[in-house]
Amino acid sequence: MAYDVATIWAFIIAFAVFVYVVMDGFDLGLGILFPLFRTKRDRDVVMNSVAPVWDGNETWLVLGGGGLFAAFPLAYAVLMPALYTPIIAMLLGLVFRGVAFEFRWRTQRERNRWDLAFFLGSLIATLAQGIALGALLQGVAVEGRAYAGGWWDWLTPFSLLTGVALVIGYAMLGATWLVMKTTGDLRETAYRLSRWLLAAMIVAIIAVSAATPFLSYDYSERWFAWPNVLATAQVPLAVAIVTALLLRALAQRRDYQPFLLTLCLFALSYAGLGISLWPYVVPRSITIWQAAAPENSQIFMLVGVAILVPIILAYTAWAYWVFRGKVDPESGYH
Amino acid sequence: MFESLDPVVLARIQFAFTVSFHIIFPAFSIGLASFLAVLEALWLWTKREVFINLFNYWVKIFAIAFGMGVVSGIVMSYQFGTNWSVFSDKTGPVLGPLMAYEVLTAFFLEAGFLGVMLFGLKLVGPRLHFLATLMVAIGTLMSAFWILSANSWMHTPAGYAMNDAGQFVATDWFALIFNPSFPYRLVHMVLAAYLTTALVVGAVGAYHLLSNTRQPGARTMFSMAMWMIAVVAPIQIFAGDLHGLNTLEHQPAKVMAMEGHYQSHPDGAPLILFGLPDQDAAVVRYALEIPKLSSLILKHSLDAPLPGLDTVPREDWPPVPITFWSFRVMVALGFLMLGLGLSGLWLRWRGRLFESRPLHRFALAMGPAGFVAVLAGWVTTETGRQPFTVFGLLRTTESVSPLAAPAVASSLIAFVVVYFAVFIAGAVYILRLMAHPPHHGEEGPRGDMPERAAGITPAPAIATRRFS
C-alpha cells in the first residue's frame, strides 16, 4: 500500500473528526453535566468557560462531514441515509444547544427552559453520535452505490452501548475541563465527578472493546491473530497506564493533567477504532479507495488543506490563548 | 401513517424549509458583519463615542443571529447526504471541494475570531479586536463566494465531465468555480445582504427617531442606513437585470416561467404584470399585460420574438405559478426599496431626514422587506431550476435518497417544530434588544440581562468598559 491521495484524505478526515470529538466533546460534556450544577452562578461559569470557543469547536464537525462529502462522496451517500435517524437527532440536539449559549443570557423568565435545552440538546447530540458510531461499526447494508437497509437498522444493543459510552466519555472530558478552568467549590465538584466518571469510562471502554470483536470475524482476526496481537495489545496496555496516571493526577489535584490525560484516553480509543476499521470507510462493504472522489478533486482540496489547516490551527490556538486561565466569576476573564 | 406520501416531495419540502430558514441568517449576518467592521473602523479613526455605542448595540444582535445561522448551517451541511444521497454521490467530486473550501476559508475564520470579537476587547485591545471584527466580516463574504459558486454550478454547470460511475468530475476548476451565472449571482446576493441589513438598521433607527428625534445613536444609524439604501438599491436593480439576461441566455425556461410565457411570441412579447398562471391548461388567466414590454426588457427591441414554454418538453417545465409570483414579490419590493432610498435622499437634501415622520414610518415598515425579497428571489431561482437539481443534467427525482416516506415525514415534522420554537424565540430576543435605543455609553446593567452586569459573562468586558 503506497501513500496515495485517498490514504492521505482518510487521515485528514480522521484528524478532523478527532479534533471535533475532543473539542466539542468537552463542551457537550459540560451540557451533560449541567443539571448537576444547581446554582445560577455555577451554571454561568460553566457556560462562560466555553462561550467564546464553542462554534469554532463545532466547525470541525462541518469539516468532517463536508470533507467526507468531498473526498469520499460514495461513503457519504451511503452512510448518511444509513445513519439517518441518529444524524437528524444529533442535528436537532445541536440546534438547541447552540442557541442556548446565546438565549439564556437574554431572558430571566425562560432561563430554566434554555438550561434544560442546553442539557437535553447536548445529551441527545452525544447519544446520537455514539449510536451512529456503533451503527457504523456493526456495518450497513449496501447494494450497488446506495444504502439498502431500513431506517431502524441502526438501533441495536451494541449501538446503544456505544451511545452510552460516548455520553460517559464526553462527561469525563467536561468534568476535567472544569477542573482546569474553575476554582473553589465548583472545582471540588468537578474533581469528585471526574473520579466517578473515570471509573464509568473504563467500564465503558472495556465493554465496547469486548463487544466489538464479536461483531465480525474481521475485527477479531485483526485484534487477536498472531503476530498482530503483539501490536494491538499495546493499545489496552497504554489505556491501563494512562488510567493509572489519571488516578494519580486526580489524587494530587492537578489542574491541567486530568484533562490532557483524558484526551489521551480518547486518542487511544480512537486509535483502536482505526485498527478495527482500516481500510474500510463503510465496514466490510466500501474501502477508502472505492469511495474516493477522482484524484483531481482530492488533490485540488489537498492544496487548500495543506495551506489553510496550519493557519486555522494557529488562530484557533490564539483564540484559546486569549481566553486562557481560570474563569473568575467575580471579574470576568483575566 | 405516511406511506402514501411521496418521499421526493417530502424531501423537497424539507430542503426548502431548512434552507429558507437558514438563508435569513447569512443574509443578515453578511451585511451586519461589514456594518460592524465599518462602525469599529470609524470609532478607531474618529474616536467618536457614538460609533462604539452602535458597535456594542449591534454586536449583541449579531451574536444571536450568527448563532442561529451556525446551527441551521450545520443542518444544511448534512442535508445533502441524508435526503439527497444520490445527488451527493454524483456531484460530490465537484461540489464537495467547493464546500470544503468554504469551511476552510470562511467558517473557521468566522468562528475562530468570533469569540474575540464578542468577548475579547478588554483582553486584546482595540486594534487586535478590530482585526478580529474584520476577519469575521471577511469570513462571511468568503462564505458567500464559495456557496454561491456551488449553487451557481447547479444552475449553469461548466468545467466538468462524467466518469464511469456516473459522477461529475472536474476538468477545469477555474471554469467550474467561475461558471457562467456565478458572478451575477454573487453580486446580486451580496448586494441583497447589504440591502437587507441596511433596511433593518434603518428601521431600528426610524423606530427610535419616531419617539425622540434627538438621539445621536438613532440619528447616526438611520443616516448611514439611508445612504446605503440610496446607493445600493439602484445598483441592485441594475445587477438584477443583468442577472436576468444571464438567466435568459443559460436557463431560458426559468425566464419563461418568471414571465409567465407559456406561449411563444413571434413578434414581440407582452409583459404580464399580474395574472394567475394555470400550469395544467398552460395559460395565464386574468392577465394584465403591457404589450411588447417583455421583449423590450429582455431583448432591447419591441418586436423581438420570444420563445415560450411551448418550445420546451413538458416534462422539463418549472412550476410556473410559484416562480411567476415569487419573482413579482421580489421585484416589487426592490422598487419600494428604491423609493425609500430616493425619499431619503430628497428629505436629506431638504434637511428633514431626522424630522420627517412619514419617512420614518416608511423605513420602519420596510424593515423586514429585505428578508422577504431574499426569500422570494431564492424561491424564484431555485424553483425555476426544477425539475432538475443540476440544470439539464440531473433530475430532482433521480437525486433523492433511498428512504422510506415515514422517515422523511417524521424528520420534516421534527425540523418544523424545532425550528419554529427556536427561531421564534431568537427573533423575540433580537426584537427585544432592538426595542431599546442605543445608550449613551452603551453599558450594562440593563433590565433584560442582569447577569452581564454582575461581571460573570465575558460580554461586560465590552459593555461596561469606558472608552476614551
JSON list of N, CA, C and O in Angstrom, two decimals, chain A residues 143-175:
[
{"chain": "A", "resi": 143, "resn": "GLU", "atom": "N", "xyz": [-26.12, -1.90, -1.48]},
{"chain": "A", "resi": 143, "resn": "GLU", "atom": "CA", "xyz": [-26.37, -2.54, -2.76]},
{"chain": "A", "resi": 143, "resn": "GLU", "atom": "C", "xyz": [-26.01, -1.55, -3.85]},
{"chain": "A", "resi": 143, "resn": "GLU", "atom": "O", "xyz": [-26.54, -0.44, -3.86]},
{"chain": "A", "resi": 144, "resn": "GLY", "atom": "N", "xyz": [-25.12, -1.97, -4.75]},
{"chain": "A", "resi": 144, "resn": "GLY", "atom": "CA", "xyz": [-24.68, -1.03, -5.78]},
{"chain": "A", "resi": 144, "resn": "GLY", "atom": "C", "xyz": [-24.00, 0.16, -5.14]},
{"chain": "A", "resi": 144, "resn": "GLY", "atom": "O", "xyz": [-23.07, 0.01, -4.37]},
{"chain": "A", "resi": 145, "resn": "ARG", "atom": "N", "xyz": [-24.49, 1.37, -5.43]},
{"chain": "A", "resi": 145, "resn": "ARG", "atom": "CA", "xyz": [-23.89, 2.57, -4.87]},
{"chain": "A", "resi": 145, "resn": "ARG", "atom": "C", "xyz": [-24.81, 3.22, -3.84]},
{"chain": "A", "resi": 145, "resn": "ARG", "atom": "O", "xyz": [-24.74, 4.41, -3.60]},
{"chain": "A", "resi": 146, "resn": "ALA", "atom": "N", "xyz": [-25.68, 2.43, -3.21]},
{"chain": "A", "resi": 146, "resn": "ALA", "atom": "CA", "xyz": [-26.63, 3.05, -2.29]},
{"chain": "A", "resi": 146, "resn": "ALA", "atom": "C", "xyz": [-26.86, 2.20, -1.04]},
{"chain": "A", "resi": 146, "resn": "ALA", "atom": "O", "xyz": [-26.59, 0.99, -1.03]},
{"chain": "A", "resi": 147, "resn": "TYR", "atom": "N", "xyz": [-27.37, 2.86, -0.02]},
{"chain": "A", "resi": 147, "resn": "TYR", "atom": "CA", "xyz": [-27.76, 2.17, 1.20]},
{"chain": "A", "resi": 147, "resn": "TYR", "atom": "C", "xyz": [-28.97, 1.30, 0.91]},
{"chain": "A", "resi": 147, "resn": "TYR", "atom": "O", "xyz": [-29.89, 1.70, 0.20]},
{"chain": "A", "resi": 148, "resn": "ALA", "atom": "N", "xyz": [-28.97, 0.08, 1.47]},
{"chain": "A", "resi": 148, "resn": "ALA", "atom": "CA", "xyz": [-30.04, -0.85, 1.12]},
{"chain": "A", "resi": 148, "resn": "ALA", "atom": "C", "xyz": [-30.81, -1.34, 2.34]},
{"chain": "A", "resi": 148, "resn": "ALA", "atom": "O", "xyz": [-31.59, -2.28, 2.25]},
{"chain": "A", "resi": 149, "resn": "GLY", "atom": "N", "xyz": [-30.60, -0.72, 3.50]},
{"chain": "A", "resi": 149, "resn": "GLY", "atom": "CA", "xyz": [-31.29, -1.18, 4.70]},
{"chain": "A", "resi": 149, "resn": "GLY", "atom": "C", "xyz": [-32.50, -0.32, 5.01]},
{"chain": "A", "resi": 149, "resn": "GLY", "atom": "O", "xyz": [-32.89, 0.55, 4.25]},
{"chain": "A", "resi": 150, "resn": "GLY", "atom": "N", "xyz": [-33.07, -0.56, 6.18]},
{"chain": "A", "resi": 150, "resn": "GLY", "atom": "CA", "xyz": [-34.24, 0.19, 6.62]},
{"chain": "A", "resi": 150, "resn": "GLY", "atom": "C", "xyz": [-33.83, 1.37, 7.49]},
{"chain": "A", "resi": 150, "resn": "GLY", "atom": "O", "xyz": [-32.64, 1.57, 7.74]},
{"chain": "A", "resi": 151, "resn": "TRP", "atom": "N", "xyz": [-34.81, 2.16, 7.94]},
{"chain": "A", "resi": 151, "resn": "TRP", "atom": "CA", "xyz": [-34.43, 3.34, 8.70]},
{"chain": "A", "resi": 151, "resn": "TRP", "atom": "C", "xyz": [-34.36, 3.08, 10.19]},
{"chain": "A", "resi": 151, "resn": "TRP", "atom": "O", "xyz": [-34.17, 3.97, 10.99]},
{"chain": "A", "resi": 152, "resn": "TRP", "atom": "N", "xyz": [-34.47, 1.79, 10.62]},
{"chain": "A", "resi": 152, "resn": "TRP", "atom": "CA", "xyz": [-34.28, 1.46, 12.03]},
{"chain": "A", "resi": 152, "resn": "TRP", "atom": "C", "xyz": [-33.09, 0.53, 12.23]},
{"chain": "A", "resi": 152, "resn": "TRP", "atom": "O", "xyz": [-32.85, 0.06, 13.34]},
{"chain": "A", "resi": 153, "resn": "ASP", "atom": "N", "xyz": [-32.34, 0.22, 11.15]},
{"chain": "A", "resi": 153, "resn": "ASP", "atom": "CA", "xyz": [-31.23, -0.73, 11.26]},
{"chain": "A", "resi": 153, "resn": "ASP", "atom": "C", "xyz": [-30.18, -0.31, 12.27]},
{"chain": "A", "resi": 153, "resn": "ASP", "atom": "O", "xyz": [-29.46, -1.13, 12.82]},
{"chain": "A", "resi": 154, "resn": "TRP", "atom": "N", "xyz": [-30.07, 0.99, 12.48]},
{"chain": "A", "resi": 154, "resn": "TRP", "atom": "CA", "xyz": [-29.02, 1.49, 13.37]},
{"chain": "A", "resi": 154, "resn": "TRP", "atom": "C", "xyz": [-29.26, 1.09, 14.83]},
{"chain": "A", "resi": 154, "resn": "TRP", "atom": "O", "xyz": [-28.34, 1.08, 15.63]},
{"chain": "A", "resi": 155, "resn": "LEU", "atom": "N", "xyz": [-30.49, 0.75, 15.18]},
{"chain": "A", "resi": 155, "resn": "LEU", "atom": "CA", "xyz": [-30.82, 0.54, 16.59]},
{"chain": "A", "resi": 155, "resn": "LEU", "atom": "C", "xyz": [-30.55, -0.90, 16.99]},
{"chain": "A", "resi": 155, "resn": "LEU", "atom": "O", "xyz": [-31.28, -1.82, 16.62]},
{"chain": "A", "resi": 156, "resn": "THR", "atom": "N", "xyz": [-29.45, -1.10, 17.74]},
{"chain": "A", "resi": 156, "resn": "THR", "atom": "CA", "xyz": [-29.13, -2.44, 18.26]},
{"chain": "A", "resi": 156, "resn": "THR", "atom": "C", "xyz": [-28.58, -2.26, 19.68]},
{"chain": "A", "resi": 156, "resn": "THR", "atom": "O", "xyz": [-28.22, -1.14, 20.07]},
{"chain": "A", "resi": 157, "resn": "PRO", "atom": "N", "xyz": [-28.49, -3.35, 20.44]},
{"chain": "A", "resi": 157, "resn": "PRO", "atom": "CA", "xyz": [-27.89, -3.22, 21.78]},
{"chain": "A", "resi": 157, "resn": "PRO", "atom": "C", "xyz": [-26.48, -2.65, 21.69]},
{"chain": "A", "resi": 157, "resn": "PRO", "atom": "O", "xyz": [-26.07, -1.84, 22.53]},
{"chain": "A", "resi": 158, "resn": "PHE", "atom": "N", "xyz": [-25.73, -3.05, 20.63]},
{"chain": "A", "resi": 158, "resn": "PHE", "atom": "CA", "xyz": [-24.36, -2.57, 20.53]},
{"chain": "A", "resi": 158, "resn": "PHE", "atom": "C", "xyz": [-24.31, -1.06, 20.31]},
{"chain": "A", "resi": 158, "resn": "PHE", "atom": "O", "xyz": [-23.53, -0.34, 20.94]},
{"chain": "A", "resi": 159, "resn": "SER", "atom": "N", "xyz": [-25.18, -0.55, 19.41]},
{"chain": "A", "resi": 159, "resn": "SER", "atom": "CA", "xyz": [-25.15, 0.89, 19.14]},
{"chain": "A", "resi": 159, "resn": "SER", "atom": "C", "xyz": [-25.61, 1.67, 20.38]},
{"chain": "A", "resi": 159, "resn": "SER", "atom": "O", "xyz": [-25.10, 2.76, 20.65]},
{"chain": "A", "resi": 160, "resn": "LEU", "atom": "N", "xyz": [-26.54, 1.11, 21.14]},
{"chain": "A", "resi": 160, "resn": "LEU", "atom": "CA", "xyz": [-26.94, 1.78, 22.38]},
{"chain": "A", "resi": 160, "resn": "LEU", "atom": "C", "xyz": [-25.77, 1.82, 23.37]},
{"chain": "A", "resi": 160, "resn": "LEU", "atom": "O", "xyz": [-25.55, 2.82, 24.06]},
{"chain": "A", "resi": 161, "resn": "LEU", "atom": "N", "xyz": [-25.01, 0.71, 23.40]},
{"chain": "A", "resi": 161, "resn": "LEU", "atom": "CA", "xyz": [-23.84, 0.66, 24.28]},
{"chain": "A", "resi": 161, "resn": "LEU", "atom": "C", "xyz": [-22.83, 1.75, 23.90]},
{"chain": "A", "resi": 161, "resn": "LEU", "atom": "O", "xyz": [-22.34, 2.49, 24.76]},
{"chain": "A", "resi": 162, "resn": "THR", "atom": "N", "xyz": [-22.54, 1.88, 22.60]},
{"chain": "A", "resi": 162, "resn": "THR", "atom": "CA", "xyz": [-21.57, 2.90, 22.20]},
{"chain": "A", "resi": 162, "resn": "THR", "atom": "C", "xyz": [-22.13, 4.30, 22.46]},
{"chain": "A", "resi": 162, "resn": "THR", "atom": "O", "xyz": [-21.39, 5.22, 22.79]},
{"chain": "A", "resi": 163, "resn": "GLY", "atom": "N", "xyz": [-23.45, 4.46, 22.35]},
{"chain": "A", "resi": 163, "resn": "GLY", "atom": "CA", "xyz": [-24.07, 5.74, 22.65]},
{"chain": "A", "resi": 163, "resn": "GLY", "atom": "C", "xyz": [-23.85, 6.13, 24.10]},
{"chain": "A", "resi": 163, "resn": "GLY", "atom": "O", "xyz": [-23.39, 7.24, 24.41]},
{"chain": "A", "resi": 164, "resn": "VAL", "atom": "N", "xyz": [-24.15, 5.20, 25.01]},
{"chain": "A", "resi": 164, "resn": "VAL", "atom": "CA", "xyz": [-23.97, 5.49, 26.44]},
{"chain": "A", "resi": 164, "resn": "VAL", "atom": "C", "xyz": [-22.49, 5.72, 26.75]},
{"chain": "A", "resi": 164, "resn": "VAL", "atom": "O", "xyz": [-22.13, 6.62, 27.52]},
{"chain": "A", "resi": 165, "resn": "ALA", "atom": "N", "xyz": [-21.63, 4.91, 26.11]},
{"chain": "A", "resi": 165, "resn": "ALA", "atom": "CA", "xyz": [-20.19, 5.04, 26.36]},
{"chain": "A", "resi": 165, "resn": "ALA", "atom": "C", "xyz": [-19.71, 6.44, 25.99]},
{"chain": "A", "resi": 165, "resn": "ALA", "atom": "O", "xyz": [-18.91, 7.05, 26.72]},
{"chain": "A", "resi": 166, "resn": "LEU", "atom": "N", "xyz": [-20.22, 6.97, 24.88]},
{"chain": "A", "resi": 166, "resn": "LEU", "atom": "CA", "xyz": [-19.76, 8.30, 24.46]},
{"chain": "A", "resi": 166, "resn": "LEU", "atom": "C", "xyz": [-20.28, 9.38, 25.42]},
{"chain": "A", "resi": 166, "resn": "LEU", "atom": "O", "xyz": [-19.56, 10.35, 25.72]},
{"chain": "A", "resi": 167, "resn": "VAL", "atom": "N", "xyz": [-21.50, 9.19, 25.92]},
{"chain": "A", "resi": 167, "resn": "VAL", "atom": "CA", "xyz": [-22.04, 10.15, 26.90]},
{"chain": "A", "resi": 167, "resn": "VAL", "atom": "C", "xyz": [-21.11, 10.20, 28.12]},
{"chain": "A", "resi": 167, "resn": "VAL", "atom": "O", "xyz": [-20.74, 11.28, 28.60]},
{"chain": "A", "resi": 168, "resn": "ILE", "atom": "N", "xyz": [-20.69, 9.02, 28.58]},
{"chain": "A", "resi": 168, "resn": "ILE", "atom": "CA", "xyz": [-19.79, 8.97, 29.74]},
{"chain": "A", "resi": 168, "resn": "ILE", "atom": "C", "xyz": [-18.46, 9.64, 29.41]},
{"chain": "A", "resi": 168, "resn": "ILE", "atom": "O", "xyz": [-17.93, 10.44, 30.18]},
{"chain": "A", "resi": 169, "resn": "GLY", "atom": "N", "xyz": [-17.93, 9.32, 28.23]},
{"chain": "A", "resi": 169, "resn": "GLY", "atom": "CA", "xyz": [-16.63, 9.87, 27.83]},
{"chain": "A", "resi": 169, "resn": "GLY", "atom": "C", "xyz": [-16.66, 11.39, 27.73]},
{"chain": "A", "resi": 169, "resn": "GLY", "atom": "O", "xyz": [-15.77, 12.08, 28.25]},
{"chain": "A", "resi": 170, "resn": "TYR", "atom": "N", "xyz": [-17.69, 11.94, 27.08]},
{"chain": "A", "resi": 170, "resn": "TYR", "atom": "CA", "xyz": [-17.79, 13.39, 26.96]},
{"chain": "A", "resi": 170, "resn": "TYR", "atom": "C", "xyz": [-17.97, 14.04, 28.33]},
{"chain": "A", "resi": 170, "resn": "TYR", "atom": "O", "xyz": [-17.42, 15.11, 28.60]},
{"chain": "A", "resi": 171, "resn": "ALA", "atom": "N", "xyz": [-18.77, 13.39, 29.18]},
{"chain": "A", "resi": 171, "resn": "ALA", "atom": "CA", "xyz": [-18.97, 13.94, 30.53]},
{"chain": "A", "resi": 171, "resn": "ALA", "atom": "C", "xyz": [-17.63, 14.02, 31.26]},
{"chain": "A", "resi": 171, "resn": "ALA", "atom": "O", "xyz": [-17.34, 15.00, 31.96]},
{"chain": "A", "resi": 172, "resn": "MET", "atom": "N", "xyz": [-16.80, 12.99, 31.07]},
{"chain": "A", "resi": 172, "resn": "MET", "atom": "CA", "xyz": [-15.47, 12.98, 31.70]},
{"chain": "A", "resi": 172, "resn": "MET", "atom": "C", "xyz": [-14.61, 14.14, 31.14]},
{"chain": "A", "resi": 172, "resn": "MET", "atom": "O", "xyz": [-13.92, 14.83, 31.90]},
{"chain": "A", "resi": 173, "resn": "LEU", "atom": "N", "xyz": [-14.65, 14.34, 29.84]},
{"chain": "A", "resi": 173, "resn": "LEU", "atom": "CA", "xyz": [-13.92, 15.47, 29.25]},
{"chain": "A", "resi": 173, "resn": "LEU", "atom": "C", "xyz": [-14.42, 16.79, 29.85]},
{"chain": "A", "resi": 173, "resn": "LEU", "atom": "O", "xyz": [-13.63, 17.68, 30.19]},
{"chain": "A", "resi": 174, "resn": "GLY", "atom": "N", "xyz": [-15.74, 16.91, 29.98]},
{"chain": "A", "resi": 174, "resn": "GLY", "atom": "CA", "xyz": [-16.32, 18.14, 30.53]},
{"chain": "A", "resi": 174, "resn": "GLY", "atom": "C", "xyz": [-15.89, 18.35, 31.97]},
{"chain": "A", "resi": 174, "resn": "GLY", "atom": "O", "xyz": [-15.52, 19.47, 32.38]},
{"chain": "A", "resi": 175, "resn": "ALA", "atom": "N", "xyz": [-15.89, 17.27, 32.76]},
{"chain": "A", "resi": 175, "resn": "ALA", "atom": "CA", "xyz": [-15.53, 17.39, 34.18]},
{"chain": "A", "resi": 175, "resn": "ALA", "atom": "C", "xyz": [-14.08, 17.81, 34.35]},
{"chain": "A", "resi": 175, "resn": "ALA", "atom": "O", "xyz": [-13.75, 18.69, 35.15]}
]
